[in-house]
Every structure is written in structure tokens, then in C-alpha cells.
Amino acid sequence: MRRPMVAGNWKMHGTRASVAELINGLNNQALPADVDVAVFPSFLHLGQVVDGFLGKAIAMGAQDCAVQPLEGALTGEVAASQLHDAGCSLVLVGHSERRSLLGEGDEVITRKFAAAQSSGLHVVFCVGESLAEREAGRTLEVVAAQISAVIDTLGVEVFATAIIAYEPVWAIGTGLTASPEQAQYVHAAIRGQLALQSPELAGKTRILYGGSVKAASAAELFGMPDIDGGLVGGASLNADEFGAICRAAGS
Ligand code: 13P
């Protein structure tokens, strides 16, 4: 019912040469027709990626956008409208690295969410708890609050075209993956939260898992009923590994 998605977040990685190599590697991958595949390069490499994937069914997203939807005087930022113009169809909002290392809070995140949607981008909205929050038994409370911050300001309908990524902070870049059962438990709770306001929307919204997803762990994670694919960091920098993860999401 929900079409799976596998997205690669390249984070602050890549040179022109390494990106050319990765594009070439991905162009040689057999990707499943029943999975939406996307990559999120740095702003610098968006043009190179658009040109590199001509004719290949790989969507492109940005890792961030400005709080202001349209271009204007805002030094160093990139507007969602510019990203759309550059060929992006998606954008990450609320990634934990931006929340924790750059101090992005709910207000800024919600503004970016709205800016992205008003420019026609699909938001991949990232949520997740820290290790301390998990150990304190606060996982569901933390994730629910992150989602409520958006719903309370913008309404639940914004999730009709958005995608949610559950990324436990303790699993990002650590090699520690949430078990399929741990992830499923949180995914089901997220869907339950949406269902309180709109069961129909909740049934359609894709919820991806992120946090040290590898080809070896992907199939089991993606086999869980509420896990609709993955948001992949480190492993997405290797074309063979990423291709295998995409194939694990296919039927
Ligand atoms: P890793 O797959 O490297 O843990 O990163 C996950 C992530 O943050 C994707 O956005």
C-alpha cells in the first residue's frame, strides 16, 4: 500500500571527484522499480548530481533549506524555491545533527518545514531520541513532542505529502542499529499519533528508519509492518552497499 523509499544522506561528504565516482557507481546499480530511491548531496554537488542521473530514476533532495521560502537577502542560506529550481524534489528537515550540533529548535524546524512545502518540496522530517532519553524511558514522549511541534503549528495535513524518518540519535554513525522490534515499536507509535487526527493519512504516510542501516540489516528492518524504507548515512556513500539496501526494500 505504501511505496517503499530508500534515501541516501551524503551529509558533509564529497569532492567533485568522489561524487563523480559515486554517481557512476549508482548508475551501474540495478534499482528496484517498486522503490523510490533518492540521494541528498551537499548543496555544492546538487548540479553535478542532476546532470549525473539524467534518465536514472533517482530523486534528489537537499539536506537543509532556509526558513524563508523565497530567494532574498539572507547570506549563506539556500531557499526552498532555489532548491526546487535546481532539481530537488525533497529536503531533510529536523535532522538530529542540526538539532543538536547547530541548535535548531522546533520553531526554526517548523518554519523550514512550511517553507519547503510552500515551494513544492517533499519534506523528510527527522525525529529521534538520544541515548540518555532512551535510557530514561522517554523515547515515545520525545518523538511525539517533535511531531506535535509541527502538527500544532501547521496541522496534521502537512504529513500528507511529507515523509517521516525515525532516526534514534544513538544509532546514527555508531554502527549500533535499533533492532527491527525496537524500530517497529516507535514507528507504530508515530503512526498511532497521526491516526489520532487522521487514520487515512496515517495509513498513507511513509515512515523511514535511519541509524547505521547496512545491506546486512536492511531486509529485516524493512520487513517490519510500519517501516517503509530507510534513510541511510554512511552506507549510502558506497554505491554497491546502497544499491543492495535499495534492493532489500523491493518486493
Ligand atoms: P548513518 O547511516 O551513518 O548512521 O546515518 C544515519 C543518518 O543520519 C541519515 O540521515
PDB file of C-alpha atoms and ligand atoms in Angstrom:
ATOM      1  CA  MET A   1       0.000   0.000   0.000  1.00  0.00           C
ATOM      2  CA  ARG A   2       2.817   2.408   0.881  1.00  0.00           C
ATOM      3  CA  ARG A   3       5.567   2.585  -1.717  1.00  0.00           C
ATOM      4  CA  PRO A   4       8.934   1.988  -0.035  1.00  0.00           C
ATOM      5  CA  MET A   5      11.632   4.636  -0.142  1.00  0.00           C
ATOM      6  CA  VAL A   6      15.370   4.421   0.373  1.00  0.00           C
ATOM      7  CA  ALA A   7      17.242   7.687   0.658  1.00  0.00           C
ATOM      8  CA  GLY A   8      20.961   8.330   0.991  1.00  0.00           C
ATOM      9  CA  ASN A   9      22.040  11.263   3.140  1.00  0.00           C
ATOM     10  CA  TRP A  10      25.561  12.087   1.987  1.00  0.00           C
ATOM     11  CA  LYS A  11      25.964  14.631   4.788  1.00  0.00           C
ATOM     12  CA  MET A  12      29.071  16.871   4.547  1.00  0.00           C
ATOM     13  CA  HIS A  13      30.921  14.395   2.349  1.00  0.00           C
ATOM     14  CA  GLY A  14      32.225  14.512  -1.175  1.00  0.00           C
ATOM     15  CA  THR A  15      34.537  16.231  -3.596  1.00  0.00           C
ATOM     16  CA  ARG A  16      33.782  16.683  -7.280  1.00  0.00           C
ATOM     17  CA  ALA A  17      35.869  13.601  -7.965  1.00  0.00           C
ATOM     18  CA  SER A  18      34.345  11.347  -5.294  1.00  0.00           C
ATOM     19  CA  VAL A  19      30.817  12.466  -6.215  1.00  0.00           C
ATOM     20  CA  ALA A  20      31.520  11.651  -9.886  1.00  0.00           C
ATOM     21  CA  GLU A  21      32.654   8.199  -8.820  1.00  0.00           C
ATOM     22  CA  LEU A  22      29.568   7.649  -6.655  1.00  0.00           C
ATOM     23  CA  ILE A  23      27.237   8.797  -9.459  1.00  0.00           C
ATOM     24  CA  ASN A  24      28.942   6.418 -11.830  1.00  0.00           C
ATOM     25  CA  GLY A  25      28.633   3.560  -9.332  1.00  0.00           C
ATOM     26  CA  LEU A  26      24.947   4.271  -8.756  1.00  0.00           C
ATOM     27  CA  ASN A  27      24.235   4.491 -12.471  1.00  0.00           C
ATOM     28  CA  ASN A  28      25.539   0.928 -12.720  1.00  0.00           C
ATOM     29  CA  GLN A  29      23.215  -0.360  -9.977  1.00  0.00           C
ATOM     30  CA  ALA A  30      20.071  -2.290 -10.796  1.00  0.00           C
ATOM     31  CA  LEU A  31      17.478  -0.458  -8.715  1.00  0.00           C
ATOM     32  CA  PRO A  32      14.053  -1.955  -7.957  1.00  0.00           C
ATOM     33  CA  ALA A  33      11.197  -0.360  -9.889  1.00  0.00           C
ATOM     34  CA  ASP A  34       8.859  -0.534  -6.894  1.00  0.00           C
ATOM     35  CA  VAL A  35      11.056   1.566  -4.584  1.00  0.00           C
ATOM     36  CA  ASP A  36      11.537   5.349  -4.564  1.00  0.00           C
ATOM     37  CA  VAL A  37      15.280   5.982  -4.445  1.00  0.00           C
ATOM     38  CA  ALA A  38      16.704   9.377  -3.504  1.00  0.00           C
ATOM     39  CA  VAL A  39      20.017  10.962  -2.609  1.00  0.00           C
ATOM     40  CA  PHE A  40      20.773  14.072  -0.561  1.00  0.00           C
ATOM     41  CA  PRO A  41      24.131  15.531  -1.653  1.00  0.00           C
ATOM     42  CA  SER A  42      25.640  18.716  -0.248  1.00  0.00           C
ATOM     43  CA  PHE A  43      24.407  21.957  -1.839  1.00  0.00           C
ATOM     44  CA  LEU A  44      27.695  22.144  -3.749  1.00  0.00           C
ATOM     45  CA  HIS A  45      27.047  18.927  -5.615  1.00  0.00           C
ATOM     46  CA  LEU A  46      23.356  19.301  -6.500  1.00  0.00           C
ATOM     47  CA  GLY A  47      24.109  20.403 -10.067  1.00  0.00           C
ATOM     48  CA  GLN A  48      26.576  17.601 -10.592  1.00  0.00           C
ATOM     49  CA  VAL A  49      24.039  15.061  -9.318  1.00  0.00           C
ATOM     50  CA  VAL A  50      21.206  16.378 -11.514  1.00  0.00           C
ATOM     51  CA  ASP A  51      23.405  16.090 -14.575  1.00  0.00           C
ATOM     52  CA  GLY A  52      24.816  12.729 -13.495  1.00  0.00           C
ATOM     53  CA  PHE A  53      21.486  10.959 -13.066  1.00  0.00           C
ATOM     54  CA  LEU A  54      19.814  12.058 -16.303  1.00  0.00           C
ATOM     55  CA  GLY A  55      17.500   9.203 -17.265  1.00  0.00           C
ATOM     56  CA  LYS A  56      18.039   7.299 -13.990  1.00  0.00           C
ATOM     57  CA  ALA A  57      15.118   7.090 -11.570  1.00  0.00           C
ATOM     58  CA  ILE A  58      16.909   8.637  -8.606  1.00  0.00           C
ATOM     59  CA  ALA A  59      15.321  11.665  -6.973  1.00  0.00           C
ATOM     60  CA  MET A  60      17.422  14.399  -5.444  1.00  0.00           C
ATOM     61  CA  GLY A  61      16.967  16.252  -2.187  1.00  0.00           C
ATOM     62  CA  ALA A  62      18.809  18.887  -0.184  1.00  0.00           C
ATOM     63  CA  GLN A  63      19.970  18.465   3.389  1.00  0.00           C
ATOM     64  CA  ASP A  64      18.561  21.776   4.595  1.00  0.00           C
ATOM     65  CA  CYS A  65      16.698  24.872   3.457  1.00  0.00           C
ATOM     66  CA  ALA A  66      16.246  28.431   4.686  1.00  0.00           C
ATOM     67  CA  VAL A  67      13.374  29.429   6.956  1.00  0.00           C
ATOM     68  CA  GLN A  68      12.372  31.903   4.258  1.00  0.00           C
ATOM     69  CA  PRO A  69      10.739  30.123   1.292  1.00  0.00           C
ATOM     70  CA  LEU A  70      11.756  32.543  -1.442  1.00  0.00           C
ATOM     71  CA  GLU A  71      15.111  33.904  -2.521  1.00  0.00           C
ATOM     72  CA  GLY A  72      16.185  37.167  -0.949  1.00  0.00           C
ATOM     73  CA  ALA A  73      18.735  38.824   1.304  1.00  0.00           C
ATOM     74  CA  LEU A  74      19.807  36.002   3.641  1.00  0.00           C
ATOM     75  CA  THR A  75      23.532  35.458   3.345  1.00  0.00           C
ATOM     76  CA  GLY A  76      24.736  31.890   3.263  1.00  0.00           C
ATOM     77  CA  GLU A  77      21.272  30.295   3.133  1.00  0.00           C
ATOM     78  CA  VAL A  78      19.530  28.497   0.273  1.00  0.00           C
ATOM     79  CA  ALA A  79      15.803  28.978  -0.284  1.00  0.00           C
ATOM     80  CA  ALA A  80      13.466  26.061  -0.884  1.00  0.00           C
ATOM     81  CA  SER A  81      12.365  27.756  -4.115  1.00  0.00           C
ATOM     82  CA  GLN A  82      16.004  27.735  -5.310  1.00  0.00           C
ATOM     83  CA  LEU A  83      16.321  24.067  -4.409  1.00  0.00           C
ATOM     84  CA  HIS A  84      13.186  23.275  -6.377  1.00  0.00           C
ATOM     85  CA  ASP A  85      14.561  25.234  -9.318  1.00  0.00           C
ATOM     86  CA  ALA A  86      17.852  23.298  -9.064  1.00  0.00           C
ATOM     87  CA  GLY A  87      16.036  19.991  -9.456  1.00  0.00           C
ATOM     88  CA  CYS A  88      15.358  18.950  -5.869  1.00  0.00           C
ATOM     89  CA  SER A  89      12.064  17.291  -5.057  1.00  0.00           C
ATOM     90  CA  LEU A  90      12.863  16.603  -1.396  1.00  0.00           C
ATOM     91  CA  VAL A  91      14.528  18.221   1.592  1.00  0.00           C
ATOM     92  CA  LEU A  92      15.599  16.979   5.015  1.00  0.00           C
ATOM     93  CA  VAL A  93      14.185  18.929   7.940  1.00  0.00           C
ATOM     94  CA  GLY A  94      14.937  18.350  11.624  1.00  0.00           C
ATOM     95  CA  HIS A  95      17.978  16.100  11.261  1.00  0.00           C
ATOM     96  CA  SER A  96      19.443  15.394  14.701  1.00  0.00           C
ATOM     97  CA  GLU A  97      22.858  16.719  13.687  1.00  0.00           C
ATOM     98  CA  ARG A  98      21.272  20.089  13.017  1.00  0.00           C
ATOM     99  CA  ARG A  99      19.105  19.886  16.135  1.00  0.00           C
ATOM    100  CA  SER A 100      21.962  19.028  18.482  1.00  0.00           C
ATOM    101  CA  LEU A 101      25.110  20.489  16.869  1.00  0.00           C
ATOM    102  CA  LEU A 102      23.584  23.625  15.362  1.00  0.00           C
ATOM    103  CA  GLY A 103      20.896  24.250  17.937  1.00  0.00           C
ATOM    104  CA  GLU A 104      17.915  24.057  15.611  1.00  0.00           C
ATOM    105  CA  GLY A 105      14.776  24.022  17.707  1.00  0.00           C
ATOM    106  CA  ASP A 106      11.132  23.344  16.997  1.00  0.00           C
ATOM    107  CA  GLU A 107      10.392  26.895  15.873  1.00  0.00           C
ATOM    108  CA  VAL A 108      13.091  27.028  13.187  1.00  0.00           C
ATOM    109  CA  ILE A 109      12.359  23.472  12.121  1.00  0.00           C
ATOM    110  CA  THR A 110       8.663  24.203  11.725  1.00  0.00           C
ATOM    111  CA  ARG A 111       9.414  27.307   9.655  1.00  0.00           C
ATOM    112  CA  LYS A 112      11.707  25.312   7.375  1.00  0.00           C
ATOM    113  CA  PHE A 113       9.021  22.638   7.045  1.00  0.00           C
ATOM    114  CA  ALA A 114       6.480  25.235   5.929  1.00  0.00           C
ATOM    115  CA  ALA A 115       8.959  26.982   3.612  1.00  0.00           C
ATOM    116  CA  ALA A 116       9.823  23.695   1.914  1.00  0.00           C
ATOM    117  CA  GLN A 117       6.215  22.700   1.386  1.00  0.00           C
ATOM    118  CA  SER A 118       5.242  26.077   0.029  1.00  0.00           C
ATOM    119  CA  SER A 119       7.936  25.648  -2.628  1.00  0.00           C
ATOM    120  CA  GLY A 120       6.671  22.226  -3.632  1.00  0.00           C
ATOM    121  CA  LEU A 121       9.355  20.147  -1.917  1.00  0.00           C
ATOM    122  CA  HIS A 122       8.549  16.935  -0.077  1.00  0.00           C
ATOM    123  CA  VAL A 123       9.867  17.158   3.463  1.00  0.00           C
ATOM    124  CA  VAL A 124      11.677  14.223   5.024  1.00  0.00           C
ATOM    125  CA  PHE A 125      11.081  15.108   8.647  1.00  0.00           C
ATOM    126  CA  CYS A 126      13.600  13.544  11.033  1.00  0.00           C
ATOM    127  CA  VAL A 127      12.826  12.665  14.637  1.00  0.00           C
ATOM    128  CA  GLY A 128      14.584  10.577  17.252  1.00  0.00           C
ATOM    129  CA  GLU A 129      15.693  10.300  20.852  1.00  0.00           C
ATOM    130  CA  SER A 130      19.163  10.489  22.392  1.00  0.00           C
ATOM    131  CA  LEU A 131      20.674   7.619  24.333  1.00  0.00           C
ATOM    132  CA  ALA A 132      20.000   9.372  27.641  1.00  0.00           C
ATOM    133  CA  GLU A 133      16.359   9.881  26.676  1.00  0.00           C
ATOM    134  CA  ARG A 134      16.007   6.227  25.689  1.00  0.00           C
ATOM    135  CA  GLU A 135      17.613   5.054  28.913  1.00  0.00           C
ATOM    136  CA  ALA A 136      15.241   7.289  30.864  1.00  0.00           C
ATOM    137  CA  GLY A 137      12.304   5.581  29.135  1.00  0.00           C
ATOM    138  CA  ARG A 138      11.367   8.771  27.309  1.00  0.00           C
ATOM    139  CA  THR A 139      11.665   7.618  23.673  1.00  0.00           C
ATOM    140  CA  LEU A 140       7.994   7.813  22.703  1.00  0.00           C
ATOM    141  CA  GLU A 141       7.459  11.058  24.596  1.00  0.00           C
ATOM    142  CA  VAL A 142      10.415  12.765  22.854  1.00  0.00           C
ATOM    143  CA  VAL A 143       9.449  11.607  19.377  1.00  0.00           C
ATOM    144  CA  ALA A 144       5.786  12.510  19.917  1.00  0.00           C
ATOM    145  CA  ALA A 145       6.784  16.008  21.046  1.00  0.00           C
ATOM    146  CA  GLN A 146       8.931  16.534  17.937  1.00  0.00           C
ATOM    147  CA  ILE A 147       5.990  15.576  15.723  1.00  0.00           C
ATOM    148  CA  SER A 148       3.472  17.561  17.777  1.00  0.00           C
ATOM    149  CA  ALA A 149       5.586  20.698  17.358  1.00  0.00           C
ATOM    150  CA  VAL A 150       4.865  20.545  13.628  1.00  0.00           C
ATOM    151  CA  ILE A 151       1.254  19.406  13.879  1.00  0.00           C
ATOM    152  CA  ASP A 152       0.357  22.071  16.445  1.00  0.00           C
ATOM    153  CA  THR A 153       1.627  24.863  14.185  1.00  0.00           C
ATOM    154  CA  LEU A 154       0.998  23.585  10.658  1.00  0.00           C
ATOM    155  CA  GLY A 155      -1.725  20.944  11.105  1.00  0.00           C
ATOM    156  CA  VAL A 156      -1.593  17.192  10.580  1.00  0.00           C
ATOM    157  CA  GLU A 157      -2.367  17.607   6.836  1.00  0.00           C
ATOM    158  CA  VAL A 158       1.239  18.630   6.169  1.00  0.00           C
ATOM    159  CA  PHE A 159       2.145  14.972   6.625  1.00  0.00           C
ATOM    160  CA  ALA A 160       0.017  14.046   3.610  1.00  0.00           C
ATOM    161  CA  THR A 161       2.956  14.930   1.369  1.00  0.00           C
ATOM    162  CA  ALA A 162       5.805  14.617   3.881  1.00  0.00           C
ATOM    163  CA  ILE A 163       7.814  11.581   4.888  1.00  0.00           C
ATOM    164  CA  ILE A 164       8.909  10.876   8.459  1.00  0.00           C
ATOM    165  CA  ALA A 165      12.321   9.427   9.288  1.00  0.00           C
ATOM    166  CA  TYR A 166      12.782   7.873  12.715  1.00  0.00           C
ATOM    167  CA  GLU A 167      16.479   8.164  13.489  1.00  0.00           C
ATOM    168  CA  PRO A 168      17.473   7.284  17.039  1.00  0.00           C
ATOM    169  CA  VAL A 169      20.443   9.545  17.757  1.00  0.00           C
ATOM    170  CA  TRP A 170      22.358   6.732  19.481  1.00  0.00           C
ATOM    171  CA  ALA A 171      22.210   4.686  16.272  1.00  0.00           C
ATOM    172  CA  ILE A 172      23.492   7.393  13.904  1.00  0.00           C
ATOM    173  CA  GLY A 173      27.029   6.781  12.714  1.00  0.00           C
ATOM    174  CA  THR A 174      27.691   4.467  15.649  1.00  0.00           C
ATOM    175  CA  GLY A 175      27.260   1.091  13.974  1.00  0.00           C
ATOM    176  CA  LEU A 176      24.531   0.401  16.555  1.00  0.00           C
ATOM    177  CA  THR A 177      21.278  -0.258  14.711  1.00  0.00           C
ATOM    178  CA  ALA A 178      17.961  -0.327  16.503  1.00  0.00           C
ATOM    179  CA  SER A 179      16.638  -3.864  16.381  1.00  0.00           C
ATOM    180  CA  PRO A 180      13.741  -4.358  13.973  1.00  0.00           C
ATOM    181  CA  GLU A 181      11.462  -4.736  17.004  1.00  0.00           C
ATOM    182  CA  GLN A 182      12.742  -1.563  18.697  1.00  0.00           C
ATOM    183  CA  ALA A 183      12.278   0.416  15.492  1.00  0.00           C
ATOM    184  CA  GLN A 184       8.862  -1.079  14.732  1.00  0.00           C
ATOM    185  CA  TYR A 185       7.662  -0.157  18.231  1.00  0.00           C
ATOM    186  CA  VAL A 186       8.475   3.527  17.643  1.00  0.00           C
ATOM    187  CA  HIS A 187       7.203   3.534  14.043  1.00  0.00           C
ATOM    188  CA  ALA A 188       3.870   2.100  15.190  1.00  0.00           C
ATOM    189  CA  ALA A 189       3.631   4.784  17.878  1.00  0.00           C
ATOM    190  CA  ILE A 190       4.319   7.528  15.318  1.00  0.00           C
ATOM    191  CA  ARG A 191       1.640   6.154  13.028  1.00  0.00           C
ATOM    192  CA  GLY A 192      -0.705   5.921  16.010  1.00  0.00           C
ATOM    193  CA  GLN A 193      -0.087   9.580  16.803  1.00  0.00           C
ATOM    194  CA  LEU A 194      -1.021  10.604  13.246  1.00  0.00           C
ATOM    195  CA  ALA A 195      -4.034   8.269  13.321  1.00  0.00           C
ATOM    196  CA  LEU A 196      -5.476  10.088  16.322  1.00  0.00           C
ATOM    197  CA  GLN A 197      -6.096  13.002  13.968  1.00  0.00           C
ATOM    198  CA  SER A 198      -6.448  11.267  10.623  1.00  0.00           C
ATOM    199  CA  PRO A 199      -6.479   7.467  10.277  1.00  0.00           C
ATOM    200  CA  GLU A 200      -6.479   7.759   6.493  1.00  0.00           C
ATOM    201  CA  LEU A 201      -3.413   9.987   6.414  1.00  0.00           C
ATOM    202  CA  ALA A 202      -1.656   7.791   8.994  1.00  0.00           C
ATOM    203  CA  GLY A 203      -2.134   4.760   6.774  1.00  0.00           C
ATOM    204  CA  LYS A 204      -0.504   6.515   3.840  1.00  0.00           C
ATOM    205  CA  THR A 205       2.410   8.362   5.461  1.00  0.00           C
ATOM    206  CA  ARG A 206       5.768   6.725   4.879  1.00  0.00           C
ATOM    207  CA  ILE A 207       7.964   6.289   7.944  1.00  0.00           C
ATOM    208  CA  LEU A 208      11.624   5.502   7.204  1.00  0.00           C
ATOM    209  CA  TYR A 209      14.150   4.128   9.659  1.00  0.00           C
ATOM    210  CA  GLY A 210      17.623   5.687   9.888  1.00  0.00           C
ATOM    211  CA  GLY A 211      20.621   4.849  12.009  1.00  0.00           C
ATOM    212  CA  SER A 212      23.504   2.636  10.809  1.00  0.00           C
ATOM    213  CA  VAL A 213      21.387   0.869   8.172  1.00  0.00           C
ATOM    214  CA  LYS A 214      23.584  -1.534   6.215  1.00  0.00           C
ATOM    215  CA  ALA A 215      22.825  -4.049   3.469  1.00  0.00           C
ATOM    216  CA  ALA A 216      23.120  -6.789   6.085  1.00  0.00           C
ATOM    217  CA  SER A 217      20.450  -5.279   8.379  1.00  0.00           C
ATOM    218  CA  ALA A 218      18.148  -3.690   5.801  1.00  0.00           C
ATOM    219  CA  ALA A 219      15.881  -6.588   4.817  1.00  0.00           C
ATOM    220  CA  GLU A 220      14.904  -7.405   8.393  1.00  0.00           C
ATOM    221  CA  LEU A 221      14.204  -3.770   9.237  1.00  0.00           C
ATOM    222  CA  PHE A 222      12.216  -3.183   6.047  1.00  0.00           C
ATOM    223  CA  GLY A 223      10.229  -6.351   6.724  1.00  0.00           C
ATOM    224  CA  MET A 224       8.524  -4.771   9.726  1.00  0.00           C
ATOM    225  CA  PRO A 225       4.942  -3.641   9.071  1.00  0.00           C
ATOM    226  CA  ASP A 226       5.434   0.059   9.843  1.00  0.00           C
ATOM    227  CA  ILE A 227       8.939   0.508   8.415  1.00  0.00           C
ATOM    228  CA  ASP A 228       8.597   1.822   4.870  1.00  0.00           C
ATOM    229  CA  GLY A 229      12.258   2.039   3.945  1.00  0.00           C
ATOM    230  CA  GLY A 230      15.375   3.758   5.168  1.00  0.00           C
ATOM    231  CA  LEU A 231      17.346   6.976   5.440  1.00  0.00           C
ATOM    232  CA  VAL A 232      20.930   5.859   5.076  1.00  0.00           C
ATOM    233  CA  GLY A 233      24.043   7.805   6.032  1.00  0.00           C
ATOM    234  CA  GLY A 234      27.476   6.210   5.850  1.00  0.00           C
ATOM    235  CA  ALA A 235      26.443   3.209   3.775  1.00  0.00           C
ATOM    236  CA  SER A 236      24.974   5.481   1.085  1.00  0.00           C
ATOM    237  CA  LEU A 237      28.493   6.620   0.144  1.00  0.00           C
ATOM    238  CA  ASN A 238      29.203   3.180  -1.250  1.00  0.00           C
ATOM    239  CA  ALA A 239      27.248   2.508  -4.461  1.00  0.00           C
ATOM    240  CA  ASP A 240      27.231  -1.289  -4.123  1.00  0.00           C
ATOM    241  CA  GLU A 241      26.128  -1.159  -0.495  1.00  0.00           C
ATOM    242  CA  PHE A 242      23.451   1.456  -1.194  1.00  0.00           C
ATOM    243  CA  GLY A 243      22.213  -0.462  -4.224  1.00  0.00           C
ATOM    244  CA  ALA A 244      21.871  -3.579  -2.088  1.00  0.00           C
ATOM    245  CA  ILE A 245      19.905  -1.622   0.539  1.00  0.00           C
ATOM    246  CA  CYS A 246      17.562  -0.323  -2.179  1.00  0.00           C
ATOM    247  CA  ARG A 247      17.020  -3.845  -3.470  1.00  0.00           C
ATOM    248  CA  ALA A 248      16.259  -5.027   0.099  1.00  0.00           C
ATOM    249  CA  ALA A 249      13.295  -2.630   0.114  1.00  0.00           C
ATOM    250  CA  GLY A 250      11.854  -4.055  -3.118  1.00  0.00           C
ATOM    251  CA  SER A 251       9.393  -6.891  -3.278  1.00  0.00           C
TER     252      SER A 251
HETATM  253  P1  13P B   1      24.258   6.502   9.448  1.00  0.00           P
HETATM  254  O1  13P B   1      23.566   5.561   8.487  1.00  0.00           O
HETATM  255  O2  13P B   1      25.659   6.827   9.054  1.00  0.00           O
HETATM  256  O3  13P B   1      24.133   6.020  10.859  1.00  0.00           O
HETATM  257  O4  13P B   1      23.464   7.906   9.383  1.00  0.00           O
HETATM  258  C1  13P B   1      22.086   7.914   9.516  1.00  0.00           C
HETATM  259  C2  13P B   1      21.595   9.288   9.236  1.00  0.00           C
HETATM  260  O5  13P B   1      21.817  10.205   9.994  1.00  0.00           O
HETATM  261  C3  13P B   1      20.851   9.519   7.990  1.00  0.00           C
HETATM  262  O6  13P B   1      20.261  10.771   7.966  1.00  0.00           O
END
